[in-house]
PDB file of C-alpha atoms in Angstrom:
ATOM      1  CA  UNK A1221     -61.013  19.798  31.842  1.00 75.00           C
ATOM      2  CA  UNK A1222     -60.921  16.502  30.534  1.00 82.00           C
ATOM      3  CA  UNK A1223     -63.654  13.485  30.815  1.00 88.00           C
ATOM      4  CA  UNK A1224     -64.376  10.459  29.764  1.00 93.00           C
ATOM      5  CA  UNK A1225     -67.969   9.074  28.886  1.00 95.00           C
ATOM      6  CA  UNK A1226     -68.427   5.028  28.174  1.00 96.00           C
ATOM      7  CA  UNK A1227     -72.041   4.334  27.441  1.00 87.00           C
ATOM      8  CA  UNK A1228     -72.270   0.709  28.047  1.00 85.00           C
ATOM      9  CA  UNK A1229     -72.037   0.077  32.238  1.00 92.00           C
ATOM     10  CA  UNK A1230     -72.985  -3.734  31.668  1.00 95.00           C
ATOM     11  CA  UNK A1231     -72.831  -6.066  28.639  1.00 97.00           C
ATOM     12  CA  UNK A1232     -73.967  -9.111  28.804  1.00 97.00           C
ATOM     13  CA  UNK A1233     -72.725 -11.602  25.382  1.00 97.00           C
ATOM     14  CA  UNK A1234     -72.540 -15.042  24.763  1.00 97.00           C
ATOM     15  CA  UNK A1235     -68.754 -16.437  23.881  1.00 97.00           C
ATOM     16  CA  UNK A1236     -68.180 -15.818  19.772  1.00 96.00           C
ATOM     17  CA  UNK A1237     -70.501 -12.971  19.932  1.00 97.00           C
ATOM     18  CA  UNK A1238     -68.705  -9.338  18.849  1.00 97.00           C
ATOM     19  CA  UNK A1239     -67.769  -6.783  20.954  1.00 97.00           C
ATOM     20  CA  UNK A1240     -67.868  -2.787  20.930  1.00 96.00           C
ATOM     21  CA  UNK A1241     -67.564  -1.095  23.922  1.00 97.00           C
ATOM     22  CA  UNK A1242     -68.218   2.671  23.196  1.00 96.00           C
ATOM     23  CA  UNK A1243     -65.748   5.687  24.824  1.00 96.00           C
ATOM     24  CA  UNK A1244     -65.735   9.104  23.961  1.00 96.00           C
ATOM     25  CA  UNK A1245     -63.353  11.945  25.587  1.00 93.00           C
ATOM     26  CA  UNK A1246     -63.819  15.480  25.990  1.00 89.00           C
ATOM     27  CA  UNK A1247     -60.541  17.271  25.719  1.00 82.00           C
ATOM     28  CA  UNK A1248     -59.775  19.841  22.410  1.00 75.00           C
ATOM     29  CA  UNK A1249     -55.904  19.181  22.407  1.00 81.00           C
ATOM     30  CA  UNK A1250     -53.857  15.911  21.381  1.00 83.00           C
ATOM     31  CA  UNK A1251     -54.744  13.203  23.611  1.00 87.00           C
ATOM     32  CA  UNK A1252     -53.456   9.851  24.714  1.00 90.00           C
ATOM     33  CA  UNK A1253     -55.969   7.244  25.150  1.00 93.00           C
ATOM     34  CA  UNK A1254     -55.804   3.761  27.113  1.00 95.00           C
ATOM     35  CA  UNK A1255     -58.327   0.858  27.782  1.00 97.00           C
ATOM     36  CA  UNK A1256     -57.329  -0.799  31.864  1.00 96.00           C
ATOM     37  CA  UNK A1257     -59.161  -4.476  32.326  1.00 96.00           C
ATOM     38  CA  UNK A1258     -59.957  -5.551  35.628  1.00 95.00           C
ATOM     39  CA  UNK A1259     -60.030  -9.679  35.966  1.00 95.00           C
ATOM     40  CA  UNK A1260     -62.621 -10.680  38.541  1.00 93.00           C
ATOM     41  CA  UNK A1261     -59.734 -11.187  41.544  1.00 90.00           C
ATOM     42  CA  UNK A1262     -56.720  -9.226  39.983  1.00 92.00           C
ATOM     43  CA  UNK A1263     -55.696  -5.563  39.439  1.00 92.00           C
ATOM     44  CA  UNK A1264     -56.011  -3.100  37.035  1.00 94.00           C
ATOM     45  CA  UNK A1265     -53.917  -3.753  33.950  1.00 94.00           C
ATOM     46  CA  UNK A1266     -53.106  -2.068  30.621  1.00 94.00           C
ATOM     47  CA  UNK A1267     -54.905  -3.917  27.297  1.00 95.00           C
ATOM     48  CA  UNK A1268     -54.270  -1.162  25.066  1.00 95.00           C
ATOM     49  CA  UNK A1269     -53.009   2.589  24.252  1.00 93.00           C
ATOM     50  CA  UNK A1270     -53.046   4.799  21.434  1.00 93.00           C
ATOM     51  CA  UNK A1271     -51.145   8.248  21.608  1.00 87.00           C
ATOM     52  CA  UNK A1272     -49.935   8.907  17.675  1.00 87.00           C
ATOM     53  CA  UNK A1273     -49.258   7.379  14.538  1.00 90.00           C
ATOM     54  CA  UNK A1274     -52.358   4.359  13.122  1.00 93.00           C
ATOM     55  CA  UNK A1275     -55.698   5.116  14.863  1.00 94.00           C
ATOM     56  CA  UNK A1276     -56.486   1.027  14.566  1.00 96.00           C
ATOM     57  CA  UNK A1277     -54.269   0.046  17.650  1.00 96.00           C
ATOM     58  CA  UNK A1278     -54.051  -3.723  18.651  1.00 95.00           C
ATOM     59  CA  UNK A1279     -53.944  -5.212  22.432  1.00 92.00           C
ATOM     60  CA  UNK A1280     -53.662  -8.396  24.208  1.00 90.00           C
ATOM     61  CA  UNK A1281     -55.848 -10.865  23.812  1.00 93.00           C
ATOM     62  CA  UNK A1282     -57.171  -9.974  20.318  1.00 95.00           C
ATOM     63  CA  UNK A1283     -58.544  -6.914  21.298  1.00 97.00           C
ATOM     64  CA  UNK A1284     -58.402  -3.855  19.011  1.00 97.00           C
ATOM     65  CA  UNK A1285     -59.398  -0.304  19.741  1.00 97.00           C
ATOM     66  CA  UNK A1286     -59.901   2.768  16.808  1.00 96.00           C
ATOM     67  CA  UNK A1287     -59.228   6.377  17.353  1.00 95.00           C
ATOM     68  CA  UNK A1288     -61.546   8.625  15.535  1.00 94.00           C
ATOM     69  CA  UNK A1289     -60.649  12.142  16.392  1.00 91.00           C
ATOM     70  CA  UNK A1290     -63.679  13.780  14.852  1.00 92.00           C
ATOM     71  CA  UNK A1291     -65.989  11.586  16.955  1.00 94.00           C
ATOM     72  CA  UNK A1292     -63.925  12.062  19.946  1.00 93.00           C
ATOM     73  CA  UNK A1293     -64.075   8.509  20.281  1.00 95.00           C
ATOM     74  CA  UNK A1294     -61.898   5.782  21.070  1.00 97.00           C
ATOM     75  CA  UNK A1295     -64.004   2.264  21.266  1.00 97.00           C
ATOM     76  CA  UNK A1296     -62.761  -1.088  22.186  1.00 97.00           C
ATOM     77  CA  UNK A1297     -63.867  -3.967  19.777  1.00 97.00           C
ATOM     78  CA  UNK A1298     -63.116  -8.132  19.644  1.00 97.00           C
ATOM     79  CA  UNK A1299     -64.649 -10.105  16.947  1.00 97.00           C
ATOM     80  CA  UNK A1300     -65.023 -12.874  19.361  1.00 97.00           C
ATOM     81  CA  UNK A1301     -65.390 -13.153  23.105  1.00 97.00           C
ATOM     82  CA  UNK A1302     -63.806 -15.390  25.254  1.00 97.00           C
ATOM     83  CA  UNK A1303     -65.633 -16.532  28.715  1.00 97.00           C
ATOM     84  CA  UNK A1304     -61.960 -15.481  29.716  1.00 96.00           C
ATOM     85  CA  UNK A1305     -62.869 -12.058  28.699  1.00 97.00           C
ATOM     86  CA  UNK A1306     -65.469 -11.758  31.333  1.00 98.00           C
ATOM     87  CA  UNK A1307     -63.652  -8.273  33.472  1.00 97.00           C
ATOM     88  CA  UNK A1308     -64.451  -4.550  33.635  1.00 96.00           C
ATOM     89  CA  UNK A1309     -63.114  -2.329  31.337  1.00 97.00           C
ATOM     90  CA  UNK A1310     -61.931   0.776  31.826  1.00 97.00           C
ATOM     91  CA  UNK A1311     -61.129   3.722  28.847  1.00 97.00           C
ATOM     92  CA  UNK A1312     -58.850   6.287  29.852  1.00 95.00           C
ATOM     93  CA  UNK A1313     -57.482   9.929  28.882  1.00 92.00           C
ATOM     94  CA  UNK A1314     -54.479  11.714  29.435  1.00 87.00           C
ATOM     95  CA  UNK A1315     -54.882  15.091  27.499  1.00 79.00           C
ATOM     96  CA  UNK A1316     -51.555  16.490  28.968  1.00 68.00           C
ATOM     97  CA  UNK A1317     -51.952  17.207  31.906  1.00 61.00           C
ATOM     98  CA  UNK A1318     -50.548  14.012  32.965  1.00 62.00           C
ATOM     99  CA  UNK A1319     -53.461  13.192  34.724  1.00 80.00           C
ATOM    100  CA  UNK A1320     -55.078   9.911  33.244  1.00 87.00           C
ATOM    101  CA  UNK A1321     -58.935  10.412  33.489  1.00 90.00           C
ATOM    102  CA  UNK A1322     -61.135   7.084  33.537  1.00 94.00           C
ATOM    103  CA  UNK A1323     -64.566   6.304  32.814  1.00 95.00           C
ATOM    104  CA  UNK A1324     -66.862   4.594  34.698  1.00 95.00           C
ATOM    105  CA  UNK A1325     -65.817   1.592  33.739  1.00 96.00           C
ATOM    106  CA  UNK A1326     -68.108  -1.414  31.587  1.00 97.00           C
ATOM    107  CA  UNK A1327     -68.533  -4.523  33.114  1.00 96.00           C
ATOM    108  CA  UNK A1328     -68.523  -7.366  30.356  1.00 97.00           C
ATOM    109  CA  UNK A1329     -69.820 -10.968  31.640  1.00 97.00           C
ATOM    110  CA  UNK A1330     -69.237 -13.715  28.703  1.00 97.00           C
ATOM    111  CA  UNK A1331     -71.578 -16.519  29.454  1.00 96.00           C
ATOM    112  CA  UNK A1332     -70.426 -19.541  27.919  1.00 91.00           C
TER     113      UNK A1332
ATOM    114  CA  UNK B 295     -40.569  -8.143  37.863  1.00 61.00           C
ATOM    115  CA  UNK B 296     -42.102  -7.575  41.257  1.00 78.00           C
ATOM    116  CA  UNK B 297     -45.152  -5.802  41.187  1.00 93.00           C
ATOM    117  CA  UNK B 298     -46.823  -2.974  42.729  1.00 96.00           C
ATOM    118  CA  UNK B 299     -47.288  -3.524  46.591  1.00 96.00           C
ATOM    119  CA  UNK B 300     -50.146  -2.268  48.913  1.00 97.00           C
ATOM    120  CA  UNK B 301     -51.097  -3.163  52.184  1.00 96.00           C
ATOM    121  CA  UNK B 302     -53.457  -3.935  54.363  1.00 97.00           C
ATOM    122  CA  UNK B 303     -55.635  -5.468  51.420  1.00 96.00           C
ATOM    123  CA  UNK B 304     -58.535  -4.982  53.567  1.00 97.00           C
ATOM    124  CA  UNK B 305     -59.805  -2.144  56.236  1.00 97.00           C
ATOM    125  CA  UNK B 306     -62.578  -1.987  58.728  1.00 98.00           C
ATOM    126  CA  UNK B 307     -62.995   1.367  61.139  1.00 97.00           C
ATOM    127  CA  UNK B 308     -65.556   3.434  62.430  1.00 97.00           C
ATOM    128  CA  UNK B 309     -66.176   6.952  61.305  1.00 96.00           C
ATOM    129  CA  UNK B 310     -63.947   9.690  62.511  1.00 96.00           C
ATOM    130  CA  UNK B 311     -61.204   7.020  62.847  1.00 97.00           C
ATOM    131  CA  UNK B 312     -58.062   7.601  61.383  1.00 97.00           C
ATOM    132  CA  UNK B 313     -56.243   4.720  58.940  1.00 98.00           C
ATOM    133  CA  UNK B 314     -53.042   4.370  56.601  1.00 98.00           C
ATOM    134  CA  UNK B 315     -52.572   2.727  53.585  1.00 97.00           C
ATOM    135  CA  UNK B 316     -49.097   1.896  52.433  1.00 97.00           C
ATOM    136  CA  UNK B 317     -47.864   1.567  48.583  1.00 97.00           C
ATOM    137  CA  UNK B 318     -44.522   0.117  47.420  1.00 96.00           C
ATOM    138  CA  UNK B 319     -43.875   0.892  43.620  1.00 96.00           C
ATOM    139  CA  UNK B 320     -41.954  -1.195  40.989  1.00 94.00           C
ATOM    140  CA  UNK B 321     -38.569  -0.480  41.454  1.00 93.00           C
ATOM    141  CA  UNK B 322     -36.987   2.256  39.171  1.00 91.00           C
ATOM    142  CA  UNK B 323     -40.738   4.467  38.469  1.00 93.00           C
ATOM    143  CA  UNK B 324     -40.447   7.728  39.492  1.00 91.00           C
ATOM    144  CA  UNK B 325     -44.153   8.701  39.196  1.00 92.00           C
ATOM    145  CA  UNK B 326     -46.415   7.266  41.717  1.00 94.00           C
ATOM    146  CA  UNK B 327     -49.910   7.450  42.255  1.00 95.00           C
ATOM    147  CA  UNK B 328     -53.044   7.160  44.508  1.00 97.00           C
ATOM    148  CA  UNK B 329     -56.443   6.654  43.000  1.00 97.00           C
ATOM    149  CA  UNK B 330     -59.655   6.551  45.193  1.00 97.00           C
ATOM    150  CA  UNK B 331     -61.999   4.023  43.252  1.00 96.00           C
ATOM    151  CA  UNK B 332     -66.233   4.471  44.771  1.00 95.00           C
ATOM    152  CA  UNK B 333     -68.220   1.303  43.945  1.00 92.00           C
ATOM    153  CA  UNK B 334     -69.587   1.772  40.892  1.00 88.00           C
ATOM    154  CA  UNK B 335     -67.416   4.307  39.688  1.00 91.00           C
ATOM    155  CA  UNK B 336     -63.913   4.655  37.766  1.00 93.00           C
ATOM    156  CA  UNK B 337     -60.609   5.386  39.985  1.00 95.00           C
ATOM    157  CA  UNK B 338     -60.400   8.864  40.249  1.00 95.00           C
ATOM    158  CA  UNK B 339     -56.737  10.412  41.233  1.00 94.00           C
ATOM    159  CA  UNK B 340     -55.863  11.938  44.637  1.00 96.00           C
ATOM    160  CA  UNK B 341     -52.326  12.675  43.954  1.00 95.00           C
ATOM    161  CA  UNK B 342     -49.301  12.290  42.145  1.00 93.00           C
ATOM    162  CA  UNK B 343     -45.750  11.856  43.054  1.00 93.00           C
ATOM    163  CA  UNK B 344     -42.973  12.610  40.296  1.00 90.00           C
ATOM    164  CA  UNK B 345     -40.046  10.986  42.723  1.00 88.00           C
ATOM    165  CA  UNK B 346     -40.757  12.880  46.113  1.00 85.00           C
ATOM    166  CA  UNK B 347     -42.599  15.852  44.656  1.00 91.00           C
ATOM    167  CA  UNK B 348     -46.262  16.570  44.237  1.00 92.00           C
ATOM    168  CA  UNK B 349     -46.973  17.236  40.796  1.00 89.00           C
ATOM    169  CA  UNK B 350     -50.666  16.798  41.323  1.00 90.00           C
ATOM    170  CA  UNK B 351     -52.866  16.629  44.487  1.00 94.00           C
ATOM    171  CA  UNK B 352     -56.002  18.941  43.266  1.00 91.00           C
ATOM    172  CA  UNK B 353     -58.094  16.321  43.889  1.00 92.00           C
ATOM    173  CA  UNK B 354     -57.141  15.045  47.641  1.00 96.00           C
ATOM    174  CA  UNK B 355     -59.334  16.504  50.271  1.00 95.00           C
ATOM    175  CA  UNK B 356     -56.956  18.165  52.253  1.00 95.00           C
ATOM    176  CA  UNK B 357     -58.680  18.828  55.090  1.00 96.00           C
ATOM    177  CA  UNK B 358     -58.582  15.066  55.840  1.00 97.00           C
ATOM    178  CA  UNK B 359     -56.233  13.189  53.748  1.00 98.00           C
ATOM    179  CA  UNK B 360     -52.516  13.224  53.271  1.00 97.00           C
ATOM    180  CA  UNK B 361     -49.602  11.584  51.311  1.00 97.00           C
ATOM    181  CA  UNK B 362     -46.419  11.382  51.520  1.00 95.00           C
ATOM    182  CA  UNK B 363     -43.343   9.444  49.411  1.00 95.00           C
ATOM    183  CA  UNK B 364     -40.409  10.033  51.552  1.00 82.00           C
ATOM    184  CA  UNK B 365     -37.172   8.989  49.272  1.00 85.00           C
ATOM    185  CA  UNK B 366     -39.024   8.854  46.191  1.00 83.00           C
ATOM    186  CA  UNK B 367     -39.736   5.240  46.771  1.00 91.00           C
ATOM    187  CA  UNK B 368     -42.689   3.689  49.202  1.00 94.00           C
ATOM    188  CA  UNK B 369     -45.617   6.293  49.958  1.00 97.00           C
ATOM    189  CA  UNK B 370     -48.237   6.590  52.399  1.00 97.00           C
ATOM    190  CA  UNK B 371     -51.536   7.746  52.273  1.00 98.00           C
ATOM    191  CA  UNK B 372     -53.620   8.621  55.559  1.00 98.00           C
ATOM    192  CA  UNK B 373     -57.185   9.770  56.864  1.00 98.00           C
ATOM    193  CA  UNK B 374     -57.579  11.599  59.458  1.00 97.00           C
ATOM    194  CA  UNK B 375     -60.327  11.896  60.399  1.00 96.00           C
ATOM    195  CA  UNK B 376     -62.414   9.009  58.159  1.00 97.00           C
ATOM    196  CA  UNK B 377     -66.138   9.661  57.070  1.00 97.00           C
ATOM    197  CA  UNK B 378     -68.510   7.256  55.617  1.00 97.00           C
ATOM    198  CA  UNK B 379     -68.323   8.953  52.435  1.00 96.00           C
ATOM    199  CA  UNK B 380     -64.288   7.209  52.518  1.00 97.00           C
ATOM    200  CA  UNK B 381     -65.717   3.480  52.297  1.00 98.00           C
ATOM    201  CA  UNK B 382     -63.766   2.884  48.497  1.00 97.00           C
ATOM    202  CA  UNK B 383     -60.711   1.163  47.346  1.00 97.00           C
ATOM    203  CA  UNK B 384     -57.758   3.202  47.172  1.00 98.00           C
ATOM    204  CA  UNK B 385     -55.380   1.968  44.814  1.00 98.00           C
ATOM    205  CA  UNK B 386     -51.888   2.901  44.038  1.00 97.00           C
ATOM    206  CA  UNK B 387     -50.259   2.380  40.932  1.00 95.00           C
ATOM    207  CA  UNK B 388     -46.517   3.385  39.715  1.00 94.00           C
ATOM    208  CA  UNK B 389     -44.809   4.095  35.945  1.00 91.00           C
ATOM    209  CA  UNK B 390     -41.629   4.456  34.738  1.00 88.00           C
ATOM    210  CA  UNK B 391     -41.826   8.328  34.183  1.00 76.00           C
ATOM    211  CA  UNK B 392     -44.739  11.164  33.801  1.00 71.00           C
ATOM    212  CA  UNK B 393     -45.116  11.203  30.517  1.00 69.00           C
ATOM    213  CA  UNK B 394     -48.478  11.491  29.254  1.00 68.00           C
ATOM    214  CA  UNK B 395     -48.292   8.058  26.983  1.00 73.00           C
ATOM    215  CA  UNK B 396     -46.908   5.961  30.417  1.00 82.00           C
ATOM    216  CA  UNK B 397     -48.478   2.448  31.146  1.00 88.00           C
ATOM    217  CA  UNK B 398     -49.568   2.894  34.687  1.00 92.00           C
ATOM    218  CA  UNK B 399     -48.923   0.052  36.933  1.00 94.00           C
ATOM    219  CA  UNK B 400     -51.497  -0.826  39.209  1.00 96.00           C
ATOM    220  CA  UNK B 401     -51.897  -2.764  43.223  1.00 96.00           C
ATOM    221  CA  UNK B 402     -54.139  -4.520  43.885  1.00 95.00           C
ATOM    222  CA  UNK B 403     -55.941  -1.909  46.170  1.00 96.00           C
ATOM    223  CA  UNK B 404     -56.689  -1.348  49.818  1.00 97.00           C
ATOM    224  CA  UNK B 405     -60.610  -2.135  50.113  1.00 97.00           C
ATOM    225  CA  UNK B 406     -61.564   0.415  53.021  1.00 98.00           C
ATOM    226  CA  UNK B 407     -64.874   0.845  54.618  1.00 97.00           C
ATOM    227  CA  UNK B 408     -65.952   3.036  57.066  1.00 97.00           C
ATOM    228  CA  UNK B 409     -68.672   2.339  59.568  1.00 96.00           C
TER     229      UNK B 409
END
């Protein structure tokens, strides 16, 4: 079965600081691979996917996410945060099944 | 583009109650979803509808819960009867097709909580 571990449940930054957010899958076949952000008062929505072609994929907002298959890991990354950034994020899995598998989710608060 | 449509947005009822939620998907996605998101934890699926078929439902309690899509288009979800375990927000999203590479759409969630 697929799963999805992200390490970080709460980041705290201050606006310019970096960002990684760490997510690693479990699944041995091809996989698809999303991040979902959750504004504070708004739905889930897409920032990125990845599911073939260059592991570096790009998203709204200036944030970027890297496939590495033989870490199993597919982390989210911005050079520099935004107050506007403050959300949770979500990384997801579809391994085939079409069943998309989330994490636990990160919660990111930007303090300006 | 109209978005993905839940309702009520909010839900208050007392264990062994029963309660409804109702999704309307963007128009034109066949694939349609219910997720069942605990505090503190990601959305985890319940079941999914390619038009008006289940492709997967592993996940729904059966015993309790229940979904249907009649026409392929608007779907509800039910629980029958509701434990306190149920206090979540159920969300229901949409995409175009099944594929494993879809964007998922996503409501803005029915916040239930059972007392």
């Amino acid at each position: 079965a697929q799963s999805v571990s992200q390490h970080n449940h709460h980041v705290i930054l201050s606006e310019a600081a970096s960002l990684e957010l760490g997510c690693n899958y479990s699944y041995g076949g091809t996989v698809n691979l999303f991040w979902y952000v959750q504004y504070p008062g708004q739905h889930l929505q897409l920032l990125l996917k990845y599911f073939s072609g260059d592991p570096l994929v790009k998203g709204i907002k200036g944030f970027e996410a890297e496939f590495i298959k033989s870490k199993f890991s597919f982390n989210l990354r911005k050079p520099s945060v935004q107050w506007s950034d403050t959300a949770e994020y979500f990384c997801a899995v579809n391994g085939g099944y079409q069943k998309v598998t989330f994490g636990i989710g990160t919660k990111l608060q930007v303090i300006p | 583009e109209a978005g993905v449509a839940q309702s009520p947005r909010y839900k208050i009822i007392e264990k062994r109650q029963s309660v409804a939620f109702w999704c309307n998907p963007i128009s034109g996605h066949a694939t349609l979803y219910w997720y069942q998101q605990i505090l503190g934890q990601g959305p985890k699926l319940l079941i999914q509808f390619q038009n008006n078929g289940v492709v997967d439902d592993s996940q729904l309690p059966k015993d309790r819960f229940s979904a249907e899509r009649l026409k392929g288009v608007d779907s509800t979800l039910k629980i029958q009867p509701a434990k306190l375990e149920d206090s979540a927000v159920y969300l229901c999203a949409s995409s175009l097709e099944a594929g494993g590479n879809e964007k998922l759409f996503f409501g803005s969630g029915t916040q239930l909580s059972v007392l």
